[in-house]
Short mmCIF file of C-alpha atoms in Angstrom, two decimals:
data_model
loop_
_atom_site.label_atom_id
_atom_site.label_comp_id
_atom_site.label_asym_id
_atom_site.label_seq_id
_atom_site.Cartn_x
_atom_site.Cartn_y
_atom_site.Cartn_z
CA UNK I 1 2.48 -25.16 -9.47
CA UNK I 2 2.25 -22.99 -12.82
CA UNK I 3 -1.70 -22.40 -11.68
CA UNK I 4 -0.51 -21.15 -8.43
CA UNK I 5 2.00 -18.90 -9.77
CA UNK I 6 0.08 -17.19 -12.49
CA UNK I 7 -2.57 -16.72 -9.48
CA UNK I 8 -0.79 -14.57 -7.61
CA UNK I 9 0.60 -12.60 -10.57
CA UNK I 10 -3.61 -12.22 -11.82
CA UNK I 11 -4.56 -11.29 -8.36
CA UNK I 12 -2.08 -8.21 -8.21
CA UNK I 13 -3.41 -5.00 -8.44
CA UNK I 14 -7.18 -6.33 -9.31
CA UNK I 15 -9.51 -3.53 -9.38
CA UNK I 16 -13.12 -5.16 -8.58
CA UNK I 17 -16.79 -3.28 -9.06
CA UNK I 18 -20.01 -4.40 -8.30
CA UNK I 19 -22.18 -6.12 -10.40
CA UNK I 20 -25.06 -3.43 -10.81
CA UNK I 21 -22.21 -1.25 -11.29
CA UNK I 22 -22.49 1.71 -14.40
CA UNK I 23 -18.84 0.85 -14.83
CA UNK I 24 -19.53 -2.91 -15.68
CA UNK I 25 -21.70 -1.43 -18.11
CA UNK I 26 -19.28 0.78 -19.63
CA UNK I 27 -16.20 -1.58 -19.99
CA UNK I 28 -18.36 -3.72 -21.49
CA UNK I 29 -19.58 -1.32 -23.67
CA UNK I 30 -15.05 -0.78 -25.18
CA UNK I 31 -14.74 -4.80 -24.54
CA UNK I 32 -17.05 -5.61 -26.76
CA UNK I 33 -17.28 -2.72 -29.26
CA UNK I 34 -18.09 -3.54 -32.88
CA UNK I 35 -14.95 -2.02 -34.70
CA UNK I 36 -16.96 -1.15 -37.86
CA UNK I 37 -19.63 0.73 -36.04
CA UNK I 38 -18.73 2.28 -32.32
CA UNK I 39 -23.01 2.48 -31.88
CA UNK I 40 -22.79 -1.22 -31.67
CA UNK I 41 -21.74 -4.26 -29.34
CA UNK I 42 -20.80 -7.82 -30.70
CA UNK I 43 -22.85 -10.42 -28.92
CA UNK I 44 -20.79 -13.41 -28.05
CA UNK I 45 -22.15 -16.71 -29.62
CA UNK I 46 -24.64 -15.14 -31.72
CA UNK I 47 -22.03 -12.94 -33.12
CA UNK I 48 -24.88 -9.99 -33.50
CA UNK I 49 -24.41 -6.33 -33.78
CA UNK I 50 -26.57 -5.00 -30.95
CA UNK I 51 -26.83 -1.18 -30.21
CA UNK I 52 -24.85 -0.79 -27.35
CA UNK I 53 -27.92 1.39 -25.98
CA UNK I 54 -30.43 -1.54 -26.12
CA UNK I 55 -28.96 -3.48 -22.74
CA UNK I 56 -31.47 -5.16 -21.06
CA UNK I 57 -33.16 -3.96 -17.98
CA UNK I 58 -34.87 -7.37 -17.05
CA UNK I 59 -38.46 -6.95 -19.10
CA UNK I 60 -40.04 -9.43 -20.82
CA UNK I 61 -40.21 -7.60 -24.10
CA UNK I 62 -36.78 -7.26 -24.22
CA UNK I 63 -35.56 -10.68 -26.20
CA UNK I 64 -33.64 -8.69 -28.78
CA UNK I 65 -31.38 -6.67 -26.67
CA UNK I 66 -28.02 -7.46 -24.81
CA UNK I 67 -27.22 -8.69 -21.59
CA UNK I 68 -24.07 -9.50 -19.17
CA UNK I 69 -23.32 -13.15 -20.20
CA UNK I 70 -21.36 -15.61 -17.24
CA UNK I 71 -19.30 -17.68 -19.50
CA UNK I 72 -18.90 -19.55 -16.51
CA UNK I 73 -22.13 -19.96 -15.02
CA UNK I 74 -22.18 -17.68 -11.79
CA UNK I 75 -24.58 -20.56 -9.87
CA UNK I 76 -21.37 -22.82 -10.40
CA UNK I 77 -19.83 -21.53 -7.68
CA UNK I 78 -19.91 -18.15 -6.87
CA UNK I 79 -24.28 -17.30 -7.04
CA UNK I 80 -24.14 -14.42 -4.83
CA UNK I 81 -23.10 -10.98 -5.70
CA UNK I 82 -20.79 -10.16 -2.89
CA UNK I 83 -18.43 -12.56 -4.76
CA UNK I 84 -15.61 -10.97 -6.62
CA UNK I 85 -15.83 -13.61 -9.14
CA UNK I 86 -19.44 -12.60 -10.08
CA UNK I 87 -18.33 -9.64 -11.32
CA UNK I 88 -14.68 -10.82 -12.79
CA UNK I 89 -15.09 -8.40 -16.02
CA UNK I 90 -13.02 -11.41 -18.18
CA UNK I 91 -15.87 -13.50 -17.36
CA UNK I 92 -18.56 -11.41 -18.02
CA UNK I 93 -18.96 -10.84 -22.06
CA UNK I 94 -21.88 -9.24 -23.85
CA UNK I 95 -24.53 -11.54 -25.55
CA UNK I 96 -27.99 -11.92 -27.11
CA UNK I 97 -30.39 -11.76 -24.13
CA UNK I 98 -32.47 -15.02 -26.26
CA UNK I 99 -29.12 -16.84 -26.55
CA UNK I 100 -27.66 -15.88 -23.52
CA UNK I 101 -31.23 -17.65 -21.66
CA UNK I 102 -31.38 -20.50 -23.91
CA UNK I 103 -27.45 -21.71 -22.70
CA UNK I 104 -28.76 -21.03 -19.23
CA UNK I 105 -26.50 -23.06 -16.88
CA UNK I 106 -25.26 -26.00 -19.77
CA UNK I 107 -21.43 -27.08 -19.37
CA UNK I 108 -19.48 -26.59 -22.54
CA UNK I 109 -18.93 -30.01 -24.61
CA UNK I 110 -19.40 -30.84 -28.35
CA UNK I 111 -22.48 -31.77 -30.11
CA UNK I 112 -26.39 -31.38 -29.45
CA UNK I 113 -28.86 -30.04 -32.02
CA UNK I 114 -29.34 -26.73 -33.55
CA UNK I 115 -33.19 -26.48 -33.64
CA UNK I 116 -33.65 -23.93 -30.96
CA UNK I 117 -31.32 -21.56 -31.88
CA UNK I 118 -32.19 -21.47 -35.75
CA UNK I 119 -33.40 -18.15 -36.11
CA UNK I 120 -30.74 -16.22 -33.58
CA UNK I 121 -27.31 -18.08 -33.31
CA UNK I 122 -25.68 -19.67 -36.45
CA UNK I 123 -23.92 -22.96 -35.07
CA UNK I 124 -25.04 -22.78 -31.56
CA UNK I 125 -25.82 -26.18 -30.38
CA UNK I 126 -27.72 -28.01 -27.22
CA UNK I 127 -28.15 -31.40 -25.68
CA UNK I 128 -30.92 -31.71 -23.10
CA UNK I 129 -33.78 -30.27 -22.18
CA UNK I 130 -33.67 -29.89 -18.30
CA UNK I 131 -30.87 -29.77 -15.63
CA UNK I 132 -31.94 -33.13 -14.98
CA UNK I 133 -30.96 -34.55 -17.78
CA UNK I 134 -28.09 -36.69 -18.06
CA UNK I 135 -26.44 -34.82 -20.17
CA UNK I 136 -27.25 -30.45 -20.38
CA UNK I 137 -24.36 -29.11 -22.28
CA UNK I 138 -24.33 -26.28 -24.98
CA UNK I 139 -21.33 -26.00 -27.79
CA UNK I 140 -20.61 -22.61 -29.36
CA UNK I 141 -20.10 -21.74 -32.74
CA UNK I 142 -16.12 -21.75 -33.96
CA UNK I 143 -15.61 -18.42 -33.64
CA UNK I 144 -16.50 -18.04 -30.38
CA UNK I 145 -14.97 -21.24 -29.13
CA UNK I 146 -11.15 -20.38 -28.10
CA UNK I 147 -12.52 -17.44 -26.37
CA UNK I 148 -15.11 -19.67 -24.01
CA UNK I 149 -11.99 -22.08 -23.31
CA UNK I 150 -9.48 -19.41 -22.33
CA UNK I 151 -12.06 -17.43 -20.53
CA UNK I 152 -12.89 -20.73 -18.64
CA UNK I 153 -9.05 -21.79 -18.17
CA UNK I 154 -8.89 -18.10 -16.43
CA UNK I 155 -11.57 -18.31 -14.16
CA UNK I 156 -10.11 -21.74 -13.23
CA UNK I 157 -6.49 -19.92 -12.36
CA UNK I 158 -8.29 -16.81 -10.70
CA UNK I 159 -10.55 -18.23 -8.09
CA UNK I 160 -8.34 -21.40 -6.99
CA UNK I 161 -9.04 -21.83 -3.23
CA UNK I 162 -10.30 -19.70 -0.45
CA UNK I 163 -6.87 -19.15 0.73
CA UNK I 164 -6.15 -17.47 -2.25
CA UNK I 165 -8.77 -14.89 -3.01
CA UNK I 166 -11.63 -13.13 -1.81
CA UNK I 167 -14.78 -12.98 -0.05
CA UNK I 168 -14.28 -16.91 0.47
CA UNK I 169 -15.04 -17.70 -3.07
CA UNK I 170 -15.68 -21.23 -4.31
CA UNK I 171 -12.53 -23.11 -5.83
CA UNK I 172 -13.21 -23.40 -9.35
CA UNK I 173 -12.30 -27.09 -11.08
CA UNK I 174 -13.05 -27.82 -14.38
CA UNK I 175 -13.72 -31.37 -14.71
CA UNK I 176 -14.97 -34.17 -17.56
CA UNK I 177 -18.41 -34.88 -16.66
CA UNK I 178 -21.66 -33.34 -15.78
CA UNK I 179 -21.83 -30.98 -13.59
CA UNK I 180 -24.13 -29.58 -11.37
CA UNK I 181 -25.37 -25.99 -10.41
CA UNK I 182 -27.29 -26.60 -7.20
CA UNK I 183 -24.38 -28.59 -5.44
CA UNK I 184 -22.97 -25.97 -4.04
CA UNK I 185 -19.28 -27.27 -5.84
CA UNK I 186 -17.54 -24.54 -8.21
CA UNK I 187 -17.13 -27.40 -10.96
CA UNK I 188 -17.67 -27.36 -14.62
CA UNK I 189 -17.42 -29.52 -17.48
CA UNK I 190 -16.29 -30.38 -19.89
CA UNK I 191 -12.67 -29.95 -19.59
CA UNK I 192 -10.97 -32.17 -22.84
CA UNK I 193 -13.81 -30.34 -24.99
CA UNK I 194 -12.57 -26.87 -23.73
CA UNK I 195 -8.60 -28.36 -24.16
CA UNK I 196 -9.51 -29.16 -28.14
CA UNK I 197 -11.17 -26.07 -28.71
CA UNK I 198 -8.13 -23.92 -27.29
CA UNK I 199 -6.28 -25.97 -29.50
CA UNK I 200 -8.03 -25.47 -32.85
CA UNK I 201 -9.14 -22.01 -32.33
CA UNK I 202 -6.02 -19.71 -31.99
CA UNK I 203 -6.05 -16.60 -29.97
CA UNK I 204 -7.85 -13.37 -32.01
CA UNK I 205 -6.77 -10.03 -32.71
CA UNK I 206 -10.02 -9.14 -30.79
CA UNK I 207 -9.46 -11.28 -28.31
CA UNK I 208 -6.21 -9.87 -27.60
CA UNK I 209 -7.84 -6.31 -27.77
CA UNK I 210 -10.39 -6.82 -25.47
CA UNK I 211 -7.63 -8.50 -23.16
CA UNK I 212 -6.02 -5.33 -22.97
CA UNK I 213 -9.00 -3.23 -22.45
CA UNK I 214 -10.22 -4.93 -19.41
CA UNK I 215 -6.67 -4.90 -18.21
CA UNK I 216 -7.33 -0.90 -18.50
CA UNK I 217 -10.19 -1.60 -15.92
CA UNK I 218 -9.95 -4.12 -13.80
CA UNK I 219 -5.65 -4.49 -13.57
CA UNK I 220 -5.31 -7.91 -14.64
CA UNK I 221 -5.15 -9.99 -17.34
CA UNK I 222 -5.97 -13.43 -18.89
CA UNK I 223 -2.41 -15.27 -18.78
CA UNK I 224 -3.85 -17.88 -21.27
CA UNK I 225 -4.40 -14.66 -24.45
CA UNK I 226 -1.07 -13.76 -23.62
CA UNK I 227 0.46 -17.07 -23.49
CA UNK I 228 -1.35 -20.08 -25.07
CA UNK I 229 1.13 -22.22 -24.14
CA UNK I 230 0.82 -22.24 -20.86
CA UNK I 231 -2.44 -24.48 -21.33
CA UNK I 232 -0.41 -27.27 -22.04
CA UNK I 233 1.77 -26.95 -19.47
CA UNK I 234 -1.26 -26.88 -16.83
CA UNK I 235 -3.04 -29.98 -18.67
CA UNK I 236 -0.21 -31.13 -21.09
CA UNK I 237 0.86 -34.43 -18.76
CA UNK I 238 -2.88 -35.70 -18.25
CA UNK I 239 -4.35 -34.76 -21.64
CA UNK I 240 -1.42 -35.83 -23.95
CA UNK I 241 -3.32 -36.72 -27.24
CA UNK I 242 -4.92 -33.91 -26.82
CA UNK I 243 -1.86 -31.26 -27.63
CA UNK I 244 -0.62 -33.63 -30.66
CA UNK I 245 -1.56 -31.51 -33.16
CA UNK I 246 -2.38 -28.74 -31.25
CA UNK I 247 -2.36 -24.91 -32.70
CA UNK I 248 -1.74 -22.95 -29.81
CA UNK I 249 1.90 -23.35 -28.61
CA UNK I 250 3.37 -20.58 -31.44
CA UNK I 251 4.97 -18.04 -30.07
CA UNK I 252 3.01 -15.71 -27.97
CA UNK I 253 3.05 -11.84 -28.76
CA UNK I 254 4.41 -9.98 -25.15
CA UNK I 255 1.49 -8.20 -23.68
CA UNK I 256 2.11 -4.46 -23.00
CA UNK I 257 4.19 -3.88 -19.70
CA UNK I 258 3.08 -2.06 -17.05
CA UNK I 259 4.88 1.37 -16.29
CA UNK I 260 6.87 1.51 -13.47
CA UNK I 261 5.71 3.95 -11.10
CA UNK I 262 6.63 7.25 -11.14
CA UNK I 263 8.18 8.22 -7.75
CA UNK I 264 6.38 11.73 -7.25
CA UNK I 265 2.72 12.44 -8.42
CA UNK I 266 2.33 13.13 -12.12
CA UNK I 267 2.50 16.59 -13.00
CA UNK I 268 -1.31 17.76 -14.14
CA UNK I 269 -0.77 19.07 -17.35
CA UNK I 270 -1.26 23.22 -17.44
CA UNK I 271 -4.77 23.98 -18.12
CA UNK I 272 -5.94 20.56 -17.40
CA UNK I 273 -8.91 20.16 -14.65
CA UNK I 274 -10.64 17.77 -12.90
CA UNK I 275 -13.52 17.52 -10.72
CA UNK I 276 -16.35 15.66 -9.50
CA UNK I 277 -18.62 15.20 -12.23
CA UNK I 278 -21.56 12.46 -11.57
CA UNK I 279 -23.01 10.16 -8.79
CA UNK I 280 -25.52 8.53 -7.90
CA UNK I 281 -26.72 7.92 -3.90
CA UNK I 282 -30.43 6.94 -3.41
CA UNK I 283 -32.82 5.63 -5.64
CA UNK I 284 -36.61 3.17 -4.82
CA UNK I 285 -35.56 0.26 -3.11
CA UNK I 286 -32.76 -1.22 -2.21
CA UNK I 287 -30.12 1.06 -3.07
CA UNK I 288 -28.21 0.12 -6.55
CA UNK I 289 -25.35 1.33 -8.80
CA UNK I 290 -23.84 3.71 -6.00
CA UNK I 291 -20.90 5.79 -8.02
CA UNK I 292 -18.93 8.97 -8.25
CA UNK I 293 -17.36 9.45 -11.59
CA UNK I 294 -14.70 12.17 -12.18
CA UNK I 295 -14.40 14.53 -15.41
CA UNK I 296 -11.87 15.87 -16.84
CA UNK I 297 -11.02 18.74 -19.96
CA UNK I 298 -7.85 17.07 -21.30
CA UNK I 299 -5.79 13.88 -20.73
CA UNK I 300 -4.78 13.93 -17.07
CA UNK I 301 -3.35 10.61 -14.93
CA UNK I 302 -5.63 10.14 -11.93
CA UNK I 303 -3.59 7.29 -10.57
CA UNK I 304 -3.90 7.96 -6.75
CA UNK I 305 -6.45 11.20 -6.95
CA UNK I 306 -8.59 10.55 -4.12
CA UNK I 307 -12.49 10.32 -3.11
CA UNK I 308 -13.57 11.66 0.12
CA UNK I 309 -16.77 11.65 2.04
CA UNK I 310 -18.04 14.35 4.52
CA UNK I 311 -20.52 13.55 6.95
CA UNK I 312 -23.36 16.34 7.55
CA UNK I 313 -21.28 17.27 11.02
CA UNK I 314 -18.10 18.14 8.74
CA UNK I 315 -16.03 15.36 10.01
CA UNK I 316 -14.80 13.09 6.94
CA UNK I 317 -16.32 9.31 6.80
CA UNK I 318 -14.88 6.85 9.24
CA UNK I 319 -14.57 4.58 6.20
CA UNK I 320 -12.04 7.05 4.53
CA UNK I 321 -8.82 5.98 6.59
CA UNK I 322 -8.54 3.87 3.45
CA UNK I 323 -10.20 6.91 0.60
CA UNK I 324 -11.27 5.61 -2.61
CA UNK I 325 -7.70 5.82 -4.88
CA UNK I 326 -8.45 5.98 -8.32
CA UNK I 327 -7.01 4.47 -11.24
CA UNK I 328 -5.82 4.92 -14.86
CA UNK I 329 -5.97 8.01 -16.86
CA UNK I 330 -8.83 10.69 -17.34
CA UNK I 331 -9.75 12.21 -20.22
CA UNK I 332 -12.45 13.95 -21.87
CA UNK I 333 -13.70 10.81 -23.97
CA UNK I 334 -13.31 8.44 -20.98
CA UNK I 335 -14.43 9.68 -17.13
CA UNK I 336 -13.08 7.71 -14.41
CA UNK I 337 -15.22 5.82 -11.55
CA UNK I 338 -15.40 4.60 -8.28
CA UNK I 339 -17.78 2.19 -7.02
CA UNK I 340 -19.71 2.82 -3.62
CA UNK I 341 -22.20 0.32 -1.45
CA UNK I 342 -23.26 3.06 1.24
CA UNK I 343 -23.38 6.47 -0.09
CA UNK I 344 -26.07 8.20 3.09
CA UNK I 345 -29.40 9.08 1.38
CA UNK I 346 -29.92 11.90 4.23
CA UNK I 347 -27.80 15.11 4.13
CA UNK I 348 -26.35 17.36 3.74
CA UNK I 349 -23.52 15.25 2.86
CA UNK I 350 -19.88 15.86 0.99
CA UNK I 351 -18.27 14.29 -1.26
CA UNK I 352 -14.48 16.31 -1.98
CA UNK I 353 -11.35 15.11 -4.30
CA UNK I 354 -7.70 15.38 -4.07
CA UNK I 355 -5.10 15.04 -6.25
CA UNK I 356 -2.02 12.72 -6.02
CA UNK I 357 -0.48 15.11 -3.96
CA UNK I 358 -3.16 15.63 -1.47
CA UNK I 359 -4.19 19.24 -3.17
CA UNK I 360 -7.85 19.46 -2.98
CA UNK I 361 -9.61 20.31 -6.21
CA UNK I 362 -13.45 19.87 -5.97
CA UNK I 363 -15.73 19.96 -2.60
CA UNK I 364 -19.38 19.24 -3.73
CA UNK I 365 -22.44 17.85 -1.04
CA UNK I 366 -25.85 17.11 -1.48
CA UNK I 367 -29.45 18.42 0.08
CA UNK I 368 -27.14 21.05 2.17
CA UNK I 369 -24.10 22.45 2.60
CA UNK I 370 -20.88 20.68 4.63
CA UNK I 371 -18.22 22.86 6.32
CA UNK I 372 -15.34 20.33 6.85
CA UNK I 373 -13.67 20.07 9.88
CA UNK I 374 -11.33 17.72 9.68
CA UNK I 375 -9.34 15.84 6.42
CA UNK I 376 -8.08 17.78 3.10
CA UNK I 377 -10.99 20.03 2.67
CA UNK I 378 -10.81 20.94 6.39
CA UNK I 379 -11.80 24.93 6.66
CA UNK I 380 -13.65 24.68 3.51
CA UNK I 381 -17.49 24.99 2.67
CA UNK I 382 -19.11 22.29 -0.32
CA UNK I 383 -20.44 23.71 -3.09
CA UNK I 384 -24.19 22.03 -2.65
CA UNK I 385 -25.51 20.91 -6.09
CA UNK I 386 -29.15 21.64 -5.31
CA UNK I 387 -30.49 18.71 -6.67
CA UNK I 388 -30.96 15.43 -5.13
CA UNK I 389 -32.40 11.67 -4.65
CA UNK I 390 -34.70 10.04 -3.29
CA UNK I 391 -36.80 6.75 -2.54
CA UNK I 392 -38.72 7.49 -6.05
CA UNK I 393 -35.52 8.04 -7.89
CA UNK I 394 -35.07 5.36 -10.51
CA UNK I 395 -32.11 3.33 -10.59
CA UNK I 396 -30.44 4.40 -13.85
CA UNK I 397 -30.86 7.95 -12.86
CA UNK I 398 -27.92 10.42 -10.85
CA UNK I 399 -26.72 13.93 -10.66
CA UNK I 400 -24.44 14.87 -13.06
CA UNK I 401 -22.35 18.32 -13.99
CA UNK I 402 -23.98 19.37 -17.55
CA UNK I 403 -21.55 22.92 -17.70
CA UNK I 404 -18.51 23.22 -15.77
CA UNK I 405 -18.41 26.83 -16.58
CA UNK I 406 -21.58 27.39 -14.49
CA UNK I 407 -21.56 24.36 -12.81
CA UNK I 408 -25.37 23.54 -13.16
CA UNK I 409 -26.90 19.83 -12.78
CA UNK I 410 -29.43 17.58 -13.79
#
């Protein structure tokens, strides 16, 4: 019952990007920030300080730099990217690329030896050598073992059935045994391990931190950061020896409330502007990491600003009867994003923004210029950046704004 409830509560107002997206990227980038020195990332497991800059781009040569981590293993039940769950930024948690590769697809359970990991993660520990083993588990160091259980008790609460989330995702169980990634079952073990580690290993400062600053991203939040104790009350009546002597039933700290709402659009503050800053549309291949990301001179509340697309005709995109809304607040520290899947490589094409109010504020295009016909930037003519993509653009590169003031690109 409690699982169900705190489902519904986690599903509201869920922002979700895609994988490949530059936004995964960045919120990973605050999530996971090394306090003591912004330049750096702390790699889950290893507990490293990795320059945020060296992520890995999938070469060989790369062993020392830091990757996207699936605590729980995305070929446990949700393998493809379309899945919401692949992507679930509480899930996904910066580590060592060597460590991260060496857990590979291992359940979480107690004991194994060490000798693999000697010279990159302090406490990290393995049983098997092959899926096929009877047993293929990993166990973390103690620092990083709360976080894998409550991260795991999430992911168990957040995907729970097809008829409760999206894109037909796998129902998640966490179970005590082995488990298997090829089955096609979203199962993983091993549950009473992941129960004593929750209990020993209290909920962190950072780990309440980085609760709230993928709440700042993605809308929701980990129930079991905020409140420990529900654990118990999920798995209290068929693991009772377990929550004895267990540390994690003090009382919880209240997690910051969300705002109610204003009921007209924020006022922008005088002076303030905003405008389409960066995106990205085409690049060799299939086309990746499709974005528009919105600048900003001062602190301004985007919260229902909205994206529109202009096809070369000057009627808006089909797909905009439901425009991109955008979240959270803007400022000049922090650009906002949207995620796209089928920005058109051919133009001219237009891209314009509103504000909560419908006011438009920026009308850019690409490889032409768009007169609009229809939708809020009917009557007017883009501004065309005079730079674009194509099928030898590489995937990490886009267009951005480098001076508002004369409004050239790169």
């Amino acid at each position: 019952l409690l699982r169900g409830t705190l489902n519904a509560i986690i599903r509201k107002n869920y922002v979700r990007y895609t994988y490949t997206s530059k936004c995964v990227w960045k919120a990973l980038f605050e999530a996971d920030i090394d306090e003591d020195n912004p330049s750096n990332v702390i790699a889950i497991y290893s507990n490293s300080r990795i320059p945020k800059l060296n992520r890995d781009c999938g070469k060989a040569k790369q062993e020392d730099n830091w990757n996207k981590e699936h605590v729980w293993a995305k070929s446990h039940g949700f393998p493809s990217k379309n899945d919401f769950a692949h992507s679930d930024l509480h899930n996904l948690v910066a580590a060592d690329k060597s460590v991260n590769g060496k857990r590979d697809t291992r359940d979480f359970k107690k004991g194994g030896t060490a000798t693999i990991y000697e010279d990159d993660c302090d406490g990290c520990k393995q049983v098997g050598d092959n899926v096929t083993d009877e047993q293929y588990s990993f166990e973390p160091p103690d620092d990083a073992k709360g976080q894998v259980a409550r991260i795991m008790f999430y992911m168990y609460t957040r995907y729970n059935g097809t008829g409760n989330n999206e894109n037909d995702t796998t129902e998640l169980d966490l179970v005590d045994r082995k488990t298997e990634s090829s089955d096609g079952k979203g199962e993983f073990g091993y549950l009473p391990d992941l129960l004593k580690w929750h209990c020993k290993h209290s909920v962190t400062p950072r780990e309440r931190r980085r609760n709230d600053i993928i709440q700042s991203w993605q809308g929701n939040r980990n129930p079991f950061v905020d409140r420990p104790e529900y654990v118990e009350k999920i798995w209290g009546d068929r693991y009772p020896s377990i929550f004895e002597d267990c540390n994690n039933t003090i009382p919880p700290i209240d997690p910051p409330t969300t705002p109610t709402p204003p009921t007209t659009p924020p006022a922008t503050p005088p002076g303030a502007q905003v405008w389409i800053n960066e995106f990205h549309y085409d690049n060799a291949g299939r086309d990746e990491d499709e974005f528009v990301e919105i600048g900003c001179n001062s602190a301004v509340d985007v919260s229902n600003y909205k994206i529109f697309l202009y096809g070369k005709d000057g009627t808006k995109s089909k797909e905009d009867d439901e425009p991109k809304r955008l979240q959270g607040q803007c400022t000049p520290d922090k650009f906002v994003f949207r995620d796209y899947t089928k920005l058109t490589n051919s133009g001219p094409r237009g891209v314009a923004l509103t504000d909560a109010s419908g006011k438009l504020l920026d009308f850019i295009s690409y490889e032409g210029t768009v007169v609009a016909s229809n939708g809020p930037a009917a009557g007017s003519s883009s501004i065309d950046v005079g730079v674009s993509q194509n099928s030898s653009t590489r995937r990490d590169q886009s267009i951005q704004l480098v001076n508002k003031v004369g409004a050239t690109t790169t």
